[in-house]
Amino acid sequence: MIKVLSKDIQSGWFNPPRRRRHLGNTLFEWTYLYFATKDLVKLVHETELDPPLEERQMRLLEAMPLAVAVWRAGSVREIVVSGLGLELYAPAERAGAYWLLREACEAELRVRERLDGLLAPDSLAKRISVARRPVLLSMRSLAHALFLMSLPSFLTVDPTQAALTFHKRHKLYLREEYSRLASRSTWPDELVQPNWDKFVQACEDALYDDGESADGPEHTEGEGESGVEAPDDSEVGEEGEGGEDSGMESGVADGEGEEGYDREGEESEEESEFQWGSAREELQNAADLLAQVDVDSIPFASTSPTPASSSSPSTPAPTSSLPWTSDLKCLYTSLRTAAHALAEIAPSSVGEVAEFDAGLLDWKREILVGGWVPGVRSREEAGR
């Protein structure tokens, strides 16, 4: 782990193409380290050690796979960002790149949330993790917004060719040495990887949500805001005539079902804890998150010199910023400005992007590439 980590730190001085190649070559090593550390944690839990490990040692041991997953997700994120910066993706491939960037940010956020619970409250690692959270959240929103805005360019490509191009573009994730590891279908979510089926499902979900927002909720006469017909007053009165007996008869059933109801509610809250918005909403959210970033509070962004002698108390010197602090502030300001500018021109729906005719969209089952894939109908078929 130290060997791979030191190489990653050293690659920070490489030029962008060389660093991208290095990160691609070390992806397998990070994946192998993740499974190795997971096996180590499992072995320690199943073995009776004499003397047993202390609680602090166990927490550090259990944090090792999470730390590896964070570094791996960061490598995937930087590979995609550098590829976009070097213009390596064709217009039809950018939707897949933005989707993978979104998944990498989402995976890193989930792992960091679990890792924060194992870190000491006042530790440097905890402060760094807290400082990075709004940046990752804003990058996730930017990636999803750009994914929606570049989706029509992908939908105009032949489905078979799109699948082949997708796998060819991400061939560094499909190298032969991965056959030494567990099957990809068993990989946990924190090991983010390009997956054609998941990408196609994300495209389908985006179009489905886009259609739902365009149609809007329908209400009929006599229905409330929730779309459920409101009961008549006379029916309510008749049902309420049961008195205490009916209340006691239903009390047992209600008591028995309360726990199950709460459990189902918790599960549904976990499943729907985050919902994507439109491109305009996500861009505005990214700009708001970037406005909350305080560069001076980030560790290593400023330095406070210590007094020359501890025996003679003196007024602490003002905090001085490091040389790259101003560059970081300019970067976040530029990103916020770009997010605001994109939000002004962002379409309210996928069908409005680049004057794309939404009537030509067609989702069909394709056996060759698997799953539901996007296709484009001719204008004659769309007219019929």
XYZ file of C-alpha atoms in Angstrom:
384
model
C 0.000 0.000 0.000
C 2.834 2.415 0.850
C 4.508 1.596 -2.459
C 1.392 2.341 -4.531
C 0.549 5.442 -2.497
C 4.043 6.903 -2.842
C 3.886 6.403 -6.619
C 0.536 8.174 -6.771
C 1.904 11.142 -4.826
C 4.987 11.253 -7.034
C 2.810 11.259 -10.169
C 1.449 14.656 -9.094
C 4.525 16.173 -10.774
C 3.855 14.394 -14.100
C 2.310 16.145 -17.079
C -1.438 15.426 -17.543
C -1.159 12.637 -20.173
C 1.570 10.821 -18.245
C -0.292 11.139 -14.938
C -3.466 9.810 -16.556
C -1.585 6.768 -17.862
C -0.075 6.204 -14.428
C -3.469 6.345 -12.701
C -4.877 3.906 -15.240
C -2.018 1.481 -14.604
C -2.472 1.594 -10.820
C -6.234 0.975 -10.863
C -5.706 -2.778 -10.692
C -3.285 -2.402 -7.782
C -5.838 -0.369 -5.813
C -8.533 -2.956 -6.586
C -6.260 -5.799 -5.492
C -5.377 -3.929 -2.285
C -9.066 -3.434 -1.513
C -9.816 -7.160 -1.609
C -6.573 -7.970 0.250
C -7.408 -5.601 3.108
C -10.995 -6.908 3.257
C -9.643 -10.453 3.613
C -7.229 -9.249 6.308
C -10.047 -7.680 8.340
C -12.119 -10.847 7.992
C -9.171 -13.010 9.078
C -8.522 -10.894 12.181
C -12.185 -11.068 13.194
C -12.241 -14.859 12.821
C -8.921 -15.463 14.631
C -8.484 -15.384 18.407
C -5.421 -13.212 18.968
C -3.353 -13.278 22.140
C -3.207 -10.525 23.232
C -6.290 -9.188 21.389
C -6.100 -5.978 19.428
C -7.105 -2.751 21.115
C -10.217 -0.893 20.011
C -8.149 1.819 18.319
C -6.145 -0.787 16.404
C -9.333 -2.509 15.244
C -10.770 0.797 14.040
C -7.629 1.518 12.042
C -7.706 -1.975 10.574
C -11.361 -1.685 9.553
C -10.649 1.703 7.967
C -8.001 0.293 5.615
C -10.408 -1.012 2.899
C -12.352 2.246 3.034
C -9.170 4.296 2.647
C -8.170 2.196 -0.366
C -11.642 2.666 -1.881
C -11.345 6.452 -1.436
C -8.010 6.565 -3.256
C -9.342 4.322 -6.034
C -12.488 6.432 -6.533
C -10.299 9.538 -6.636
C -8.147 7.928 -9.337
C -11.218 7.121 -11.449
C -12.470 10.674 -10.996
C -9.156 12.192 -12.065
C -8.840 9.845 -15.059
C -12.200 11.053 -16.381
C -11.563 14.737 -15.643
C -8.132 14.682 -17.300
C -9.582 12.843 -20.302
C -12.209 15.549 -20.701
C -9.552 18.235 -20.318
C -7.388 16.587 -22.982
C -10.456 16.261 -25.268
C -10.055 12.498 -25.588
C -13.811 11.876 -25.698
C -15.880 12.306 -28.838
C -19.171 14.228 -28.471
C -21.163 10.978 -28.384
C -18.839 9.559 -25.685
C -19.075 12.463 -23.264
C -22.368 11.316 -21.767
C -20.670 8.092 -20.645
C -17.707 10.051 -19.279
C -19.904 12.412 -17.263
C -21.935 9.461 -15.966
C -18.751 7.699 -14.792
C -17.556 10.935 -13.166
C -20.877 11.217 -11.349
C -20.632 7.609 -10.146
C -17.036 8.145 -8.948
C -18.035 11.228 -6.940
C -21.041 9.397 -5.499
C -18.917 6.384 -4.499
C -16.268 8.579 -2.881
C -18.902 10.503 -0.920
C -20.476 7.293 0.385
C -17.133 5.828 1.435
C -15.994 9.063 3.078
C -19.228 9.178 5.064
C -18.509 5.707 6.444
C -14.857 6.554 6.985
C -15.660 9.716 8.946
C -17.256 7.612 11.652
C -13.930 5.836 12.230
C -11.794 8.995 12.371
C -10.980 10.959 15.507
C -13.052 14.180 15.668
C -10.059 16.551 15.825
C -7.717 14.603 13.549
C -6.184 16.077 10.406
C -7.750 13.340 8.267
C -11.206 14.253 9.602
C -10.713 17.952 8.819
C -9.535 17.174 5.303
C -12.517 14.889 4.690
C -14.994 17.503 5.934
C -13.371 20.205 3.795
C -13.550 18.072 0.649
C -17.233 17.182 0.993
C -18.800 20.348 -0.549
C -16.307 20.177 -3.424
C -17.266 16.563 -4.182
C -20.966 17.391 -3.890
C -20.623 20.263 -6.361
C -18.620 18.098 -8.776
C -21.307 15.417 -8.571
C -24.009 17.962 -9.437
C -21.935 19.366 -12.304
C -21.305 15.873 -13.680
C -24.999 14.957 -13.598
C -26.038 18.223 -15.247
C -23.494 17.777 -18.047
C -24.562 14.147 -18.405
C -28.131 15.304 -19.065
C -26.987 18.019 -21.475
C -24.780 15.629 -23.498
C -27.294 12.763 -23.522
C -28.944 13.622 -26.889
C -25.574 13.355 -28.674
C -25.262 9.804 -27.370
C -28.836 8.881 -28.299
C -28.223 9.635 -31.983
C -25.540 6.914 -32.259
C -26.273 3.356 -33.371
C -26.774 1.231 -30.213
C -24.370 -1.535 -31.247
C -21.644 0.942 -32.177
C -22.243 2.884 -28.967
C -21.740 -0.249 -26.848
C -18.535 -1.200 -28.663
C -17.175 2.336 -28.337
C -18.082 2.425 -24.638
C -16.107 -0.744 -23.888
C -13.201 0.319 -26.100
C -12.958 3.703 -24.383
C -12.806 2.053 -20.948
C -10.532 -0.832 -21.870
C -8.142 -0.022 -19.013
C -10.829 -1.366 -16.638
C -11.041 -4.652 -18.579
C -7.438 -5.834 -18.508
C -6.546 -9.498 -18.242
C -5.137 -9.262 -14.702
C -8.629 -8.520 -13.358
C -9.464 -12.199 -13.947
C -7.364 -12.954 -10.833
C -9.882 -11.128 -8.662
C -13.478 -11.863 -7.718
C -16.156 -11.669 -10.391
C -17.168 -8.111 -11.244
C -20.799 -8.915 -10.516
C -19.840 -9.370 -6.844
C -17.920 -6.092 -6.518
C -19.336 -3.657 -3.938
C -20.631 -0.254 -4.985
C -17.563 1.578 -3.651
C -15.445 -0.041 -6.387
C -16.832 2.168 -9.128
C -16.389 0.808 -12.651
C -17.825 1.540 -16.110
C -20.838 -0.703 -16.632
C -22.797 -0.545 -19.864
C -26.027 -1.876 -18.383
C -25.958 0.619 -15.509
C -25.151 3.454 -17.897
C -28.068 2.544 -20.170
C -30.332 2.317 -17.121
C -29.186 5.806 -16.082
C -30.062 7.098 -19.565
C -33.480 5.477 -19.377
C -34.091 6.921 -15.905
C -33.102 10.385 -17.129
C -35.580 10.219 -20.004
C -38.303 8.786 -17.762
C -37.827 11.544 -15.174
C -37.718 14.070 -17.997
C -41.074 12.848 -19.306
C -42.591 12.852 -15.821
C -41.515 16.441 -15.178
C -42.802 17.518 -18.596
C -46.224 15.924 -18.100
C -46.611 17.156 -14.509
C -49.003 15.731 -11.942
C -52.571 15.231 -13.032
C -55.439 15.995 -10.633
C -59.054 15.130 -11.217
C -62.094 16.703 -9.661
C -62.693 15.494 -6.121
C -59.084 14.508 -5.563
C -56.641 16.073 -3.142
C -53.100 17.125 -3.850
C -51.869 13.559 -3.409
C -54.148 12.316 -6.212
C -56.295 10.210 -3.844
C -60.042 10.777 -3.832
C -61.166 12.573 -0.677
C -63.722 10.612 1.393
C -67.271 11.904 1.754
C -68.290 13.374 5.140
C -71.176 10.919 5.515
C -68.845 7.970 4.947
C -66.491 9.279 7.594
C -69.375 9.590 10.051
C -70.597 6.049 9.388
C -67.123 4.610 9.819
C -66.685 6.530 13.076
C -69.804 5.031 14.669
C -67.910 1.931 15.693
C -67.005 3.493 19.065
C -64.582 1.971 21.522
C -65.170 -1.626 20.442
C -63.936 -1.034 16.921
C -60.999 0.934 18.258
C -59.993 -1.896 20.593
C -60.389 -4.495 17.859
C -58.072 -2.589 15.562
C -55.623 -1.623 18.299
C -53.843 -4.992 18.300
C -53.398 -5.001 14.561
C -52.134 -1.433 14.600
C -49.658 -2.223 17.354
C -48.382 -5.281 15.555
C -47.968 -3.436 12.273
C -46.351 -0.314 13.703
C -42.889 -1.813 13.916
C -43.064 -3.213 10.394
C -44.348 0.112 9.103
C -41.444 1.967 10.695
C -38.999 -0.523 9.243
C -40.453 -0.149 5.763
C -40.368 3.621 6.155
C -36.683 3.538 7.055
C -35.902 1.349 4.054
C -37.848 3.608 1.702
C -36.055 6.661 3.125
C -32.691 5.007 2.477
C -33.662 4.152 -1.082
C -34.992 7.640 -1.859
C -32.609 9.700 0.246
C -31.258 11.414 -2.859
C -33.065 12.327 -6.063
C -31.537 14.000 -9.087
C -32.891 17.290 -10.345
C -32.900 18.832 -13.785
C -29.711 20.128 -15.380
C -30.583 23.682 -14.380
C -31.299 22.694 -10.776
C -28.089 20.679 -10.448
C -25.985 23.508 -11.875
C -27.526 25.979 -9.442
C -26.906 23.505 -6.623
C -23.261 23.185 -7.667
C -22.834 26.964 -7.668
C -24.379 27.226 -4.195
C -22.097 24.481 -2.855
C -18.992 26.114 -4.318
C -19.988 29.388 -2.661
C -19.887 27.598 0.708
C -16.274 26.441 0.278
C -13.928 28.317 2.614
C -10.445 27.807 1.214
C -8.768 29.290 4.295
C -10.349 26.607 6.497
C -8.922 23.767 4.405
C -5.905 22.110 6.093
C -2.578 23.171 4.560
C -4.253 26.247 3.009
C -2.674 28.536 5.597
C 0.116 28.413 8.095
C 0.435 29.970 11.541
C 4.055 30.429 12.652
C 4.768 29.358 16.234
C 6.360 31.788 18.721
C 10.159 31.710 18.968
C 10.106 31.034 22.708
C 7.324 29.375 24.661
C 8.501 30.985 27.960
C 7.773 34.523 26.769
C 4.112 34.825 25.783
C 3.426 37.010 22.791
C 0.540 37.912 20.537
C 0.111 35.196 17.874
C 1.129 36.287 14.424
C -1.621 36.658 11.824
C -2.307 33.615 9.717
C -0.488 33.735 6.396
C -1.767 31.986 3.287
C 0.316 29.515 1.363
C 1.301 30.403 -2.237
C -1.307 28.173 -3.884
C -4.233 29.374 -1.739
C -5.034 32.284 -4.070
C -4.939 29.936 -7.078
C -7.405 27.620 -5.340
C -9.730 30.531 -4.601
C -9.597 31.600 -8.256
C -10.363 28.022 -9.330
C -13.479 27.747 -7.152
C -14.618 31.206 -8.234
C -14.226 30.244 -11.904
C -16.143 27.000 -11.362
C -18.950 28.867 -9.615
C -19.116 31.420 -12.434
C -19.196 28.636 -15.028
C -21.979 26.846 -13.145
C -24.051 30.057 -13.018
C -23.462 30.668 -16.735
C -24.455 27.111 -17.656
C -27.548 27.343 -15.459
C -28.702 30.361 -17.476
C -28.622 28.429 -20.760
C -29.349 24.922 -19.467
C -32.520 23.371 -20.907
C -35.393 22.418 -18.660
C -35.611 18.992 -20.304
C -33.410 16.593 -22.248
C -35.516 17.027 -25.384
C -34.615 20.723 -25.581
C -30.858 20.137 -25.775
C -29.379 21.275 -29.095
C -32.871 21.381 -30.663
C -33.059 17.595 -30.424
C -36.360 16.138 -31.619
C -37.614 14.103 -28.677
C -40.158 12.412 -30.954
C -37.329 10.455 -32.585
C -36.283 8.740 -29.369
C -36.925 5.027 -29.201
C -35.856 2.568 -26.515
C -35.656 -1.035 -27.703
C -34.405 -4.357 -26.439
C -31.113 -5.307 -28.120
C -29.802 -8.821 -27.439
C -26.286 -8.099 -28.694
C -25.409 -5.457 -26.105
C -27.951 -6.397 -23.435
C -30.451 -4.272 -21.619
C -32.545 -1.454 -22.983
C -30.546 0.598 -25.457
C -31.399 3.904 -27.116
C -32.253 4.059 -30.772
C -33.488 6.722 -33.154
C -36.502 6.288 -35.369
C -36.797 7.854 -38.781
C -39.050 10.857 -39.161
C -41.502 8.780 -41.211
C -41.850 6.256 -38.362
C -42.197 9.046 -35.824
C -44.947 10.613 -37.941
C -46.902 7.368 -37.997
